[in-house]
Amino acid sequence: MAEKPAADQEPSLPQLPKSPTGISGFDQITEGGVPRGRPTLVCGGPGSGKTLFSMEFLVKGAVEYGEPGVFVAFEERPEELTKNVASLGFDLADLAARKKLLLDHVHIERSELEVTGEYDLEGFFVRLGYLIDSIGAKRIVIDTLEALFASLPNEAILRAELRRLFRWLKGRGMTAMITAERGLDEATLTRHGLEEYVSDCVILLDHRVSGQISTRRLRIVKYRGSYHGTNEYPFLIERQGISILPISAVELRHHVSTDRVSSGISRLDTMLAGGYYRGSSILISGTAGSGKSSFASSFAAAACRSGERCLYFAFEESEPQIKRNMAAIGLDLGAWTGQGLLRFEAARPTVYGLEMHLVRMHAAIEAFQPAAVVMDPISNMTAMGNPREVNAMLSRLIDFLKEKGITSVFTTLAHPESTEETEVAISSLIDTWLLLRTVEMSGERNRTLFILKSRGMAHSNQVREFLITDRGIELTNVYIGEGLVFTGSAREAQEAKDRAEALARRQEIEQRRRAHERQRRLIESQIATLQTQLDQEEEDLKMALAQMELRDKARSVSNRRQEELRRADAVDERAGSTGRGRGKEKHHG
Amino acid sequence: MAENKSKENAERVGTVGETGALRRGSKKAKYELRLYVAGQTPKSLTAIANLKKICEEHLRGQYHIEVIDLLKNPQLAQGDQILAIPTLVRKLPEPIKKIIGDLSSTERVLVGLDVRPPIP
């Protein structure tokens, strides 16, 4: 016991030496793997993947880290094990031949066993020691140690011996993985309480079935002296082995592109200021029958038209059905499949579990190497597990697609009353989100489109109506009135109304203009009349003045003539007589 | 004759850890027994002594004992699926029977070897 037991759990401890497991994702969660030179307990129910997990730990250790390993199996025979893990690409026979891995089968038949008196497990120790020494093993797996409890009586002896076994393994510096069956009740990790002996690292594997769909999860129950993720991590058994999905460990370092790819709908491209970004993820959500598949197919056809490969995952409809339906709106998908640019992968989500779907999709993408991927619809995935798991799976998938620079279009069914809430979970993973809605107005349902978000591009904020025509999807002109976008026949009515109103306005203007003209002419004629009157007036005035002048002249001539005739006064006197006379009166009065 | 045999058997029991050297006359033995031990521990020695006594008392002339020390021959643990020490393996007659422990109960050993029917 050179090493001090890490029971004190001081945070100031230097980083615990760790052995990488090589299991993708696990070393990230644990920041390096399992504790080196110590036993790790892997517990889980039947079929939870304990054997595979520990086998991969051994195989990766032997192949990638140069640490030979011993696999002691209590339940499966070496031939069976070899066959079972061959599907994961582990060639145990070859590893055994190269002395990198040893398989041993421990088998005890309870029926041929009798016990009398005391015993110990020295035989097992000797056997392990012999196996370890024969290839210089650094790692060992004992799967499933608890089988001993079923085979050997006298639990007290067994427990003492197991305690000794763990000490012995530690003493030999073996990085060990011991698997154990999950306890029958949720409170106990293992059926026989092995966790009490293994205090360094305990991993719990779980294989739950909900809604007839199974999902696998992993949780690190305890890891002395080390930080570790405490969440439940979904994991998959993939072609390359176990793969854990540590979402937090996802490195957001994709190559981003400013290239645009067409959505297949020219006016939509305009709304997006040029189309989708290459390698981005697009979510098209909408209610039933709002045209999601048509949008997705338009995108697929556009990709093919530009000579790129597109992979279409159909989770609802079969390939011929999609082709028929899209042919009706002028998209000849059959031509593209014929040219090998388009490929369909159709399967009901409920056929496989969540992980199988991921595996299938990965495999299909790797095989076809598409530039564009359509998944129609992803909302069906929720049938495979709870939203959190689906979310984890999708994030993993989207990450994978982004890493490969694949433009991906996902459709999702939204319920009318929760259009924008349902997909909140995955919205953060989505770059461009189109919302399709049917608007009910004046006895008809019409389809509208709205760009809910589009990262990194100036996009239109307008709600647009679109029509699914036999030439594909067409975005119509926008008619807005009273704060609403008019759609369908309401839009047509509005258009007609607008036309009528325009005509009426033109007519009114014409009428007003004519009325004014009339008025003007009337007034002008009045002005002319008045002018004539005025001229007349002036003429009359002139004439009158001339007459009066003549009259005045005539009178003065006649006055002088009278005076001359009467000769009554001197000319001078007579001239001022009237004034003087009055002055005299004043004077006297 | 019988005395000779028992003497021979006694000798074999004494050769702890020697294997493969006991071909002579072994085919005649009805009970082919192997006792696995790991070093000369008290438990091992008790088992050897108990086995000798039981065989002499109940199977005289019909048995053959081989004692295997796993510390000397660790590779032999695999063949007979030995975990517990001491383990007595009845190789013959078939089927194989195993009795683990220090063989302190004669009754149980005899039942285990099918010499006597199980105690009701």
XYZ file of C-alpha atoms in Angstrom:
709
model
C 0.000 0.000 0.000
C 2.356 2.626 -1.204
C -0.469 4.913 -2.143
C -2.447 6.671 0.469
C -6.136 6.019 0.086
C -7.717 9.061 -1.434
C -10.348 9.153 1.251
C -9.560 12.638 2.471
C -10.797 14.157 -0.783
C -8.763 17.280 -0.480
C -9.281 19.613 -3.390
C -5.630 20.575 -3.196
C -4.633 17.051 -4.193
C -2.465 16.908 -7.244
C -4.275 15.551 -10.254
C -4.989 11.908 -9.641
C -3.128 9.723 -12.100
C -5.634 8.482 -14.636
C -5.795 5.840 -17.280
C -7.538 6.917 -20.447
C -10.277 4.518 -21.403
C -10.314 5.531 -25.041
C -14.100 5.490 -24.850
C -15.165 8.542 -26.769
C -16.703 11.108 -24.487
C -15.910 9.318 -21.255
C -12.395 10.644 -20.942
C -13.788 14.124 -21.468
C -16.341 13.764 -18.681
C -13.775 12.414 -16.266
C -10.942 14.645 -17.441
C -8.693 11.772 -18.293
C -10.268 8.406 -17.626
C -10.471 6.031 -14.696
C -8.099 6.149 -11.714
C -4.807 4.523 -12.602
C -3.854 1.496 -10.575
C -7.190 1.336 -8.798
C -10.387 -0.567 -9.231
C -13.404 1.050 -10.843
C -16.844 -0.369 -10.353
C -19.164 -0.429 -13.349
C -22.674 -1.292 -12.338
C -25.856 -1.564 -14.303
C -28.815 -3.760 -15.060
C -28.825 -6.597 -17.539
C -28.043 -5.408 -21.042
C -26.901 -1.985 -19.919
C -23.593 -2.329 -21.727
C -21.296 -3.166 -18.819
C -19.430 -5.853 -20.705
C -18.964 -3.708 -23.793
C -17.896 -0.732 -21.742
C -15.245 -2.675 -19.900
C -14.190 -4.541 -23.020
C -13.616 -1.303 -24.873
C -11.576 -0.068 -21.927
C -9.350 -3.112 -22.339
C -9.151 -3.121 -26.105
C -8.391 0.600 -26.338
C -5.856 0.194 -23.573
C -4.122 -2.565 -25.477
C -4.334 -0.965 -28.901
C -3.995 2.748 -28.204
C -2.169 3.025 -24.914
C 0.124 0.013 -25.013
C -1.325 -1.510 -21.861
C -2.083 -5.207 -22.183
C -5.202 -6.387 -20.426
C -6.899 -9.416 -18.996
C -10.598 -10.031 -19.317
C -12.018 -12.424 -16.775
C -15.520 -13.393 -17.737
C -17.860 -15.159 -15.378
C -20.815 -15.225 -17.665
C -19.747 -15.449 -21.266
C -17.380 -17.872 -22.871
C -14.401 -16.421 -24.762
C -15.807 -17.526 -28.117
C -19.099 -15.796 -27.424
C -17.373 -12.649 -26.243
C -15.150 -12.575 -29.283
C -18.154 -12.889 -31.521
C -20.203 -10.319 -29.626
C -17.632 -7.576 -29.755
C -16.522 -8.321 -33.312
C -19.432 -6.159 -34.459
C -17.706 -3.207 -32.796
C -14.556 -3.851 -34.725
C -12.690 -5.483 -31.847
C -10.646 -8.407 -33.037
C -10.015 -10.223 -29.778
C -8.485 -13.281 -31.391
C -5.857 -11.139 -33.055
C -5.145 -9.235 -29.846
C -4.857 -12.497 -27.962
C -2.462 -13.878 -30.562
C -0.296 -10.791 -30.144
C -0.378 -11.247 -26.369
C -2.077 -7.922 -25.848
C -5.237 -9.326 -24.420
C -6.162 -12.436 -22.538
C -9.623 -13.818 -22.199
C -10.411 -16.128 -19.385
C -13.647 -17.773 -18.563
C -14.370 -18.538 -14.948
C -17.139 -21.006 -14.636
C -18.516 -22.589 -11.534
C -21.354 -25.019 -11.610
C -23.228 -24.735 -8.379
C -24.779 -28.173 -8.828
C -21.450 -29.973 -8.849
C -20.247 -28.180 -5.769
C -20.234 -29.193 -2.150
C -18.797 -27.164 0.670
C -17.402 -28.426 3.884
C -15.472 -26.193 6.175
C -13.492 -23.089 5.584
C -12.054 -22.011 2.294
C -10.548 -18.946 0.650
C -10.241 -17.637 -2.890
C -6.537 -18.117 -3.172
C -7.133 -20.214 -6.263
C -8.709 -17.224 -7.962
C -5.865 -14.976 -6.907
C -3.322 -17.420 -8.216
C -5.209 -17.639 -11.435
C -5.437 -13.858 -11.856
C -1.806 -13.487 -10.947
C -0.843 -16.061 -13.522
C -2.892 -14.368 -16.253
C -1.520 -10.938 -15.416
C 2.054 -12.125 -15.390
C 1.785 -14.086 -18.597
C 1.255 -10.929 -20.701
C 2.409 -8.239 -18.308
C -1.093 -6.846 -18.039
C -1.728 -3.345 -16.744
C -5.479 -3.508 -16.985
C -7.938 -6.109 -15.865
C -11.671 -6.525 -16.157
C -13.685 -8.876 -14.005
C -17.117 -9.353 -15.465
C -19.300 -9.971 -13.372
C -17.646 -10.561 -10.057
C -20.931 -10.994 -8.282
C -21.452 -14.283 -10.024
C -19.326 -15.590 -7.180
C -22.170 -14.993 -4.780
C -24.377 -17.240 -6.800
C -21.750 -19.949 -7.087
C -20.110 -20.045 -3.734
C -21.806 -20.298 -0.377
C -20.763 -18.645 2.857
C -21.159 -14.968 2.165
C -19.010 -13.953 5.111
C -15.973 -15.678 3.618
C -16.737 -14.280 0.186
C -16.975 -10.735 1.473
C -13.711 -10.999 3.305
C -12.101 -12.441 0.207
C -13.499 -9.745 -2.077
C -12.114 -7.102 0.216
C -8.802 -8.878 -0.046
C -9.143 -9.060 -3.830
C -9.522 -5.318 -4.229
C -6.565 -4.721 -1.956
C -4.599 -7.277 -3.927
C -5.462 -5.622 -7.254
C -4.442 -2.253 -5.898
C -1.283 -3.750 -4.519
C -0.392 -5.058 -7.961
C -1.082 -1.627 -9.435
C -3.775 -2.917 -11.750
C -6.186 -0.483 -13.317
C -9.190 -2.673 -12.825
C -12.755 -2.527 -13.927
C -15.193 -4.655 -11.996
C -18.698 -4.989 -13.266
C -21.658 -5.685 -11.058
C -25.321 -6.243 -11.446
C -27.579 -3.362 -10.437
C -29.425 -3.770 -7.145
C -33.038 -4.779 -7.264
C -34.214 -1.618 -5.583
C -33.093 1.804 -6.661
C -31.315 2.487 -3.392
C -28.505 0.000 -3.903
C -26.075 0.266 -6.730
C -25.154 -3.380 -6.782
C -26.970 -6.480 -5.745
C -24.324 -7.518 -3.246
C -23.063 -4.156 -2.146
C -19.735 -4.257 -3.965
C -19.658 -0.483 -3.957
C -18.650 -0.724 -0.345
C -15.285 -2.187 -1.380
C -14.607 -0.019 -4.394
C -14.407 3.490 -3.127
C -12.476 5.209 -5.864
C -14.705 5.321 -8.879
C -18.208 4.055 -9.444
C -19.911 4.275 -12.820
C -23.554 3.512 -13.279
C -24.898 2.398 -16.630
C -28.558 2.443 -17.278
C -30.743 1.104 -19.987
C -34.234 2.439 -19.616
C -37.197 1.727 -21.740
C -39.869 4.327 -21.919
C -42.636 4.193 -24.440
C -41.148 0.968 -25.797
C -38.015 2.784 -26.797
C -34.798 2.185 -25.007
C -32.083 4.655 -24.251
C -28.755 4.168 -22.578
C -27.343 6.462 -19.982
C -24.164 6.730 -18.003
C -23.579 8.463 -14.704
C -20.484 8.758 -12.600
C -21.750 8.119 -9.112
C -18.479 8.759 -7.418
C -14.938 9.597 -8.313
C -12.681 10.251 -5.394
C -10.194 13.014 -5.700
C -11.301 14.097 -9.111
C -13.740 16.396 -10.728
C -16.225 14.722 -12.944
C -19.433 15.460 -14.722
C -22.361 14.530 -12.506
C -25.051 14.451 -15.119
C -26.603 11.476 -16.732
C -25.028 11.200 -20.122
C -26.808 9.360 -22.869
C -24.538 7.015 -24.684
C -24.642 4.984 -27.802
C -23.174 1.735 -28.826
C -21.906 2.656 -32.222
C -19.988 0.846 -34.844
C -16.741 2.135 -33.389
C -17.707 1.256 -29.837
C -19.331 3.168 -27.058
C -19.876 6.842 -27.564
C -20.958 9.104 -24.754
C -22.538 12.428 -25.538
C -20.973 15.034 -23.326
C -22.784 18.090 -24.538
C -20.732 20.380 -22.378
C -17.597 19.041 -23.940
C -18.653 19.913 -27.413
C -16.135 22.302 -28.808
C -17.791 24.972 -30.865
C -15.077 25.232 -33.402
C -16.659 24.528 -36.728
C -15.381 26.071 -39.831
C -17.937 28.696 -40.753
C -18.717 29.706 -44.261
C -20.105 32.905 -45.717
C -21.173 31.024 -48.839
C -24.858 31.024 -49.461
C -26.949 28.157 -50.680
C -30.346 28.591 -52.178
C -33.433 27.669 -50.246
C -34.971 26.694 -53.548
C -37.440 29.556 -53.344
C -36.146 32.720 -54.921
C -38.211 35.179 -52.956
C -37.229 33.435 -49.727
C -33.601 33.814 -50.714
C -34.266 37.509 -51.065
C -35.821 37.627 -47.624
C -32.692 35.941 -46.255
C -30.479 38.364 -48.107
C -29.136 35.645 -50.371
C -30.133 32.241 -49.018
C -29.020 29.982 -46.180
C -25.413 29.944 -45.075
C -23.548 26.873 -46.194
C -23.099 24.516 -43.277
C -25.783 26.143 -41.171
C -28.735 24.405 -39.622
C -32.226 25.427 -40.597
C -35.366 24.598 -38.712
C -38.708 24.776 -40.448
C -41.464 24.516 -37.935
C -45.120 24.589 -38.642
C -48.469 23.088 -37.992
C -49.764 20.083 -39.852
C -50.138 20.756 -43.541
C -48.348 24.065 -43.453
C -45.927 23.005 -46.164
C -42.854 21.936 -44.220
C -41.981 19.026 -46.468
C -42.436 21.184 -49.537
C -39.922 23.701 -48.204
C -37.527 20.926 -47.332
C -37.906 19.327 -50.741
C -37.407 22.651 -52.492
C -34.150 22.978 -50.640
C -33.145 19.430 -51.555
C -33.960 20.015 -55.204
C -32.029 23.288 -55.208
C -28.979 21.551 -53.784
C -29.184 18.874 -56.476
C -29.715 21.501 -59.140
C -26.418 23.074 -58.211
C -24.772 19.662 -58.549
C -24.473 18.830 -54.848
C -25.496 15.661 -53.095
C -28.378 15.696 -50.692
C -29.436 13.082 -48.175
C -33.097 13.063 -47.218
C -34.067 11.361 -43.950
C -37.772 10.713 -44.085
C -39.360 9.718 -40.819
C -42.959 9.997 -41.833
C -43.408 9.231 -45.475
C -41.908 6.691 -47.796
C -39.651 7.672 -50.661
C -42.218 7.040 -53.426
C -44.816 8.985 -51.478
C -42.583 12.004 -51.124
C -41.623 11.834 -54.782
C -45.252 11.682 -55.858
C -46.269 14.529 -53.617
C -43.418 16.738 -54.698
C -43.990 15.970 -58.357
C -47.414 17.532 -57.866
C -45.781 20.824 -56.977
C -43.300 20.674 -59.820
C -40.319 19.160 -58.011
C -38.992 16.159 -59.891
C -37.061 14.494 -57.099
C -36.999 11.224 -59.009
C -34.693 12.789 -61.589
C -32.187 13.661 -58.883
C -32.273 10.235 -57.278
C -31.755 8.848 -60.777
C -28.601 10.950 -61.130
C -27.392 9.797 -57.759
C -27.481 13.282 -56.281
C -30.380 12.634 -53.960
C -30.766 9.735 -51.609
C -33.628 8.883 -49.317
C -33.313 7.143 -45.967
C -36.766 6.357 -44.749
C -37.616 4.754 -41.439
C -40.196 5.157 -38.780
C -38.619 6.677 -35.668
C -40.178 4.039 -33.498
C -38.490 1.237 -35.372
C -35.201 1.834 -33.638
C -34.078 3.357 -30.397
C -32.539 6.761 -30.249
C -28.979 5.581 -30.473
C -29.663 3.273 -33.371
C -31.034 6.213 -35.292
C -27.937 8.235 -34.649
C -25.780 5.352 -35.691
C -27.760 4.856 -38.853
C -27.674 8.517 -39.706
C -23.965 8.778 -39.074
C -23.338 5.755 -41.214
C -25.535 7.038 -44.039
C -23.895 10.460 -43.970
C -20.414 8.996 -43.906
C -21.266 6.742 -46.812
C -22.996 9.294 -49.037
C -20.953 12.387 -48.129
C -23.738 14.845 -48.880
C -23.476 18.637 -48.969
C -27.021 18.959 -47.729
C -29.144 16.949 -45.350
C -32.879 17.054 -44.809
C -34.565 15.505 -41.805
C -38.273 15.416 -42.097
C -39.584 15.682 -39.422
C -37.504 15.659 -36.278
C -40.537 16.121 -34.089
C -41.199 12.421 -34.550
C -37.979 11.773 -32.719
C -39.630 12.671 -29.461
C -41.385 9.354 -29.824
C -38.035 7.749 -29.188
C -37.230 9.257 -25.858
C -37.846 12.189 -23.640
C -37.159 15.638 -25.013
C -33.889 15.965 -23.141
C -32.426 12.910 -24.772
C -33.718 13.838 -28.151
C -32.219 17.230 -27.631
C -28.898 15.695 -26.715
C -29.037 13.493 -29.744
C -29.932 16.328 -32.057
C -27.266 18.590 -30.690
C -24.811 15.833 -31.265
C -26.086 15.337 -34.764
C -26.133 19.026 -35.627
C -22.613 19.314 -34.337
C -21.557 16.452 -36.491
C -23.204 18.028 -39.533
C -21.626 21.391 -38.854
C -18.263 19.823 -38.431
C -18.637 18.371 -41.874
C -19.932 21.656 -43.282
C -23.226 20.101 -44.283
C -26.194 22.406 -44.659
C -29.044 20.783 -42.818
C -32.744 21.423 -42.933
C -34.929 20.035 -40.170
C -38.650 20.182 -40.129
C -40.676 19.939 -36.999
C -44.335 19.727 -36.330
C -45.578 22.448 -34.048
C -48.920 22.385 -32.412
C -51.016 25.398 -33.232
C -51.244 26.589 -29.670
C -47.560 26.303 -28.929
C -45.960 27.329 -32.144
C -42.904 28.925 -30.685
C -42.484 27.090 -27.390
C -42.178 23.467 -28.391
C -38.827 23.682 -30.035
C -37.223 25.969 -27.532
C -34.989 23.121 -26.538
C -33.271 22.855 -29.868
C -33.667 26.415 -30.996
C -30.268 27.320 -29.627
C -28.709 24.893 -32.044
C -30.481 26.323 -35.002
C -29.119 29.119 -37.161
C -32.112 29.917 -39.282
C -35.632 29.272 -38.139
C -38.575 29.549 -40.473
C -41.996 29.539 -38.986
C -44.841 28.350 -41.166
C -48.311 29.081 -40.007
C -51.756 28.722 -41.323
C -53.856 31.771 -40.741
C -57.546 31.349 -40.539
C -59.451 34.300 -41.857
C -62.854 34.685 -43.423
C -63.523 30.977 -43.663
C -60.248 29.806 -45.141
C -56.791 28.810 -44.034
C -53.871 30.378 -45.711
C -50.195 29.725 -45.318
C -47.800 32.297 -44.041
C -44.083 32.306 -43.598
C -42.000 34.200 -41.128
C -38.275 34.176 -40.447
C -38.178 33.791 -36.701
C -34.450 34.119 -36.593
C -31.504 33.945 -38.855
C -28.095 34.263 -37.382
C -25.614 36.514 -39.022
C -27.749 37.877 -41.813
C -29.963 40.835 -42.415
C -33.251 39.160 -42.937
C -36.710 40.385 -43.656
C -39.042 40.800 -40.732
C -42.120 40.480 -42.857
C -44.793 37.867 -42.525
C -45.298 36.565 -46.025
C -48.023 34.530 -47.548
C -46.994 31.695 -49.780
C -48.823 29.480 -52.186
C -48.038 25.906 -53.025
C -48.533 25.871 -56.751
C -47.769 23.341 -59.425
C -44.569 25.255 -60.039
C -43.414 24.967 -56.473
C -43.678 27.335 -53.579
C -44.359 30.937 -54.438
C -44.286 33.826 -52.087
C -47.025 36.277 -52.907
C -47.057 40.038 -52.751
C -47.621 41.526 -49.388
C -50.915 43.157 -48.578
C -51.081 44.809 -45.259
C -54.085 46.592 -43.911
C -55.378 47.333 -40.452
C -52.219 45.825 -38.999
C -52.786 42.456 -40.637
C -51.230 40.744 -43.545
C -54.009 39.789 -45.860
C -53.922 36.294 -47.184
C -55.872 34.201 -49.639
C -59.125 35.550 -50.899
C -58.987 38.285 -48.326
C -55.835 39.401 -50.061
C -57.569 39.173 -53.417
C -60.525 41.070 -52.078
C -58.172 43.627 -50.743
C -56.466 43.833 -54.086
C -59.825 44.345 -55.808
C -60.848 46.850 -53.236
C -57.620 48.677 -53.732
C -58.182 48.742 -57.461
C -61.742 50.021 -57.065
C -60.636 52.635 -54.646
C -57.909 53.780 -56.953
C -60.379 54.074 -59.798
C -62.817 55.983 -57.633
C -60.081 58.322 -56.557
C -59.036 58.925 -60.136
C -62.635 59.622 -61.138
C -63.118 61.964 -58.268
C -60.007 63.890 -59.166
C -61.204 64.167 -62.757
C -64.546 65.339 -61.601
C -63.033 67.892 -59.311
C -60.807 69.108 -62.079
C -63.709 69.524 -64.441
C -65.770 71.270 -61.829
C -62.952 73.644 -61.220
C -62.618 74.303 -64.914
C -66.259 75.116 -65.140
C -66.031 77.358 -62.172
C -63.007 79.055 -63.598
C -64.690 79.669 -66.879
C -67.756 80.974 -65.123
C -65.751 83.340 -63.039
C -63.755 84.430 -66.056
C -66.923 85.234 -67.942
C -68.161 87.104 -64.920
C -64.898 88.984 -64.823
C -65.378 89.864 -68.498
C -68.900 91.093 -67.878
C -67.784 93.168 -64.945
C -64.938 94.558 -66.990
C -67.387 95.549 -69.674
C -69.545 97.162 -67.036
C -66.558 98.945 -65.617
C -65.583 100.226 -69.054
C -69.118 101.386 -69.605
C -69.042 103.100 -66.227
C -65.848 104.875 -67.051
C -67.214 105.897 -70.432
C -70.339 107.273 -68.834
C -68.337 109.116 -66.221
C -66.173 110.730 -68.845
C -69.131 111.790 -70.824
C -70.867 113.228 -67.795
C -67.796 115.167 -66.789
C -67.441 116.592 -70.294
C -71.070 117.654 -70.332
C -70.739 119.308 -66.943
C -67.729 121.247 -68.124
C -69.518 122.386 -71.167
C -72.449 123.392 -69.058
C -70.227 125.387 -66.706
C -68.657 127.190 -69.597
C -71.958 127.908 -71.065
C -73.232 129.367 -67.799
C -70.330 131.763 -67.277
C -70.679 133.004 -70.797
C -74.353 133.715 -70.277
C -73.664 135.476 -66.914
C -71.183 137.835 -68.453
C -73.521 138.554 -71.210
C -76.286 139.443 -68.757
C -74.018 141.779 -66.869
C -72.958 143.398 -69.974
C -76.544 143.797 -70.867
C -77.581 145.135 -67.429
C -74.399 147.262 -66.835
C -75.220 147.543 -63.188
C -71.804 147.298 -61.579
C -68.199 147.959 -62.439
C -66.596 144.946 -63.607
C -64.235 144.879 -60.529
C -66.941 145.458 -57.989
C -69.222 143.071 -59.434
C -66.579 140.539 -59.259
C -66.376 140.666 -55.388
C -69.837 141.981 -54.503
C -71.332 138.831 -53.036
C -68.474 138.267 -50.560
C -68.413 141.822 -49.328
C -72.097 141.919 -48.798
C -71.964 138.904 -46.500
C -69.048 140.345 -44.602
C -71.064 143.437 -43.927
C -73.870 141.484 -42.450
C -71.505 139.649 -40.160
C -70.016 142.833 -39.014
C -73.324 144.288 -38.064
C -74.766 141.240 -36.520
C -2.661 -56.317 -1.704
C -5.025 -53.882 -0.101
C -2.391 -52.862 2.337
C 0.012 -52.230 -0.532
C -2.434 -50.000 -2.243
C -3.135 -47.919 0.749
C 0.555 -47.514 1.306
C 0.935 -46.359 -2.266
C -1.897 -43.901 -1.873
C -0.441 -42.563 1.292
C 2.757 -41.906 -0.558
C 1.024 -40.003 -3.272
C -0.780 -37.823 -0.832
C 2.541 -37.009 0.608
C 3.915 -35.766 -2.700
C 2.176 -32.438 -2.563
C 2.486 -30.513 -5.761
C 3.723 -33.407 -7.879
C 1.558 -34.034 -10.874
C 1.714 -36.287 -13.857
C 3.917 -38.738 -12.005
C 1.067 -40.934 -10.883
C 0.126 -42.854 -13.949
C 1.037 -46.204 -12.514
C -2.003 -48.136 -11.430
C -4.241 -45.076 -11.539
C -6.475 -46.586 -14.177
C -7.617 -49.193 -11.728
C -8.775 -46.642 -9.161
C -12.520 -46.082 -9.016
C -12.157 -42.688 -7.426
C -9.783 -40.351 -9.194
C -9.370 -37.375 -6.853
C -7.445 -34.146 -7.127
C -6.899 -31.777 -4.264
C -5.921 -28.229 -5.086
C -4.033 -26.247 -2.469
C -1.948 -23.103 -2.457
C 1.126 -23.555 -0.392
C 1.329 -25.317 2.925
C -1.278 -23.296 4.718
C -3.014 -24.653 7.802
C -6.184 -25.028 5.798
C -4.375 -27.025 3.139
C -2.726 -29.291 5.608
C -6.012 -29.868 7.407
C -7.673 -30.720 4.122
C -4.949 -33.145 3.133
C -5.135 -34.881 6.479
C -8.928 -35.025 6.420
C -8.971 -36.391 2.892
C -6.475 -39.102 3.710
C -8.460 -40.156 6.718
C -11.787 -40.249 4.908
C -10.412 -42.171 1.964
C -8.713 -44.724 4.116
C -11.858 -45.238 6.135
C -14.407 -45.379 3.323
C -12.718 -45.911 0.002
C -9.820 -48.084 0.803
C -8.301 -49.547 -2.316
C -10.560 -47.666 -4.691
C -9.015 -44.234 -4.765
C -6.189 -42.250 -6.172
C -5.287 -38.806 -4.871
C -3.314 -36.132 -6.603
C -2.413 -32.992 -4.690
C -1.725 -29.904 -6.759
C -0.060 -26.840 -5.322
C -1.183 -23.875 -7.392
C 1.662 -21.744 -6.152
C 3.952 -24.103 -8.028
C 1.663 -24.729 -10.976
C -0.579 -21.672 -11.296
C -1.536 -22.531 -14.862
C -3.493 -25.535 -13.591
C -6.104 -23.364 -11.899
C -7.749 -22.676 -15.225
C -8.345 -26.263 -16.309
C -10.428 -27.385 -13.401
C -11.927 -23.931 -12.812
C -10.419 -23.559 -9.404
C -11.266 -20.447 -7.421
C -11.557 -21.621 -3.876
C -8.778 -23.247 -1.933
C -8.780 -25.985 -0.923
C -10.866 -27.649 -3.615
C -11.228 -31.376 -4.010
C -12.130 -32.448 -7.519
C -13.568 -35.853 -8.259
C -12.375 -36.500 -11.777
C -13.743 -40.033 -11.792
C -16.319 -41.361 -11.771
C -18.036 -38.867 -14.003
C -19.571 -36.361 -13.677
C -17.008 -34.087 -12.127
C -17.734 -33.133 -8.545
C -16.117 -30.436 -6.481
C -15.890 -30.075 -2.778
C -14.454 -26.911 -1.409
C -13.300 -26.251 2.114
C -11.055 -28.022 4.542
C -13.119 -31.232 4.307
C -13.841 -31.076 8.011
C -17.209 -32.788 7.686
C -16.779 -36.415 6.701
C -20.479 -36.776 6.020
C -20.521 -33.930 3.544
C -17.421 -35.172 1.796
C -18.956 -38.613 1.343
C -22.139 -37.076 -0.006
C -20.130 -34.828 -2.264
C -18.223 -37.812 -3.631
C -21.479 -39.712 -4.122
C -20.223 -42.397 -1.799
C -23.269 -41.939 0.306
C -26.704 -40.637 -0.640
C -27.503 -37.110 0.552
C -28.552 -36.717 4.134
C -32.292 -36.177 4.217
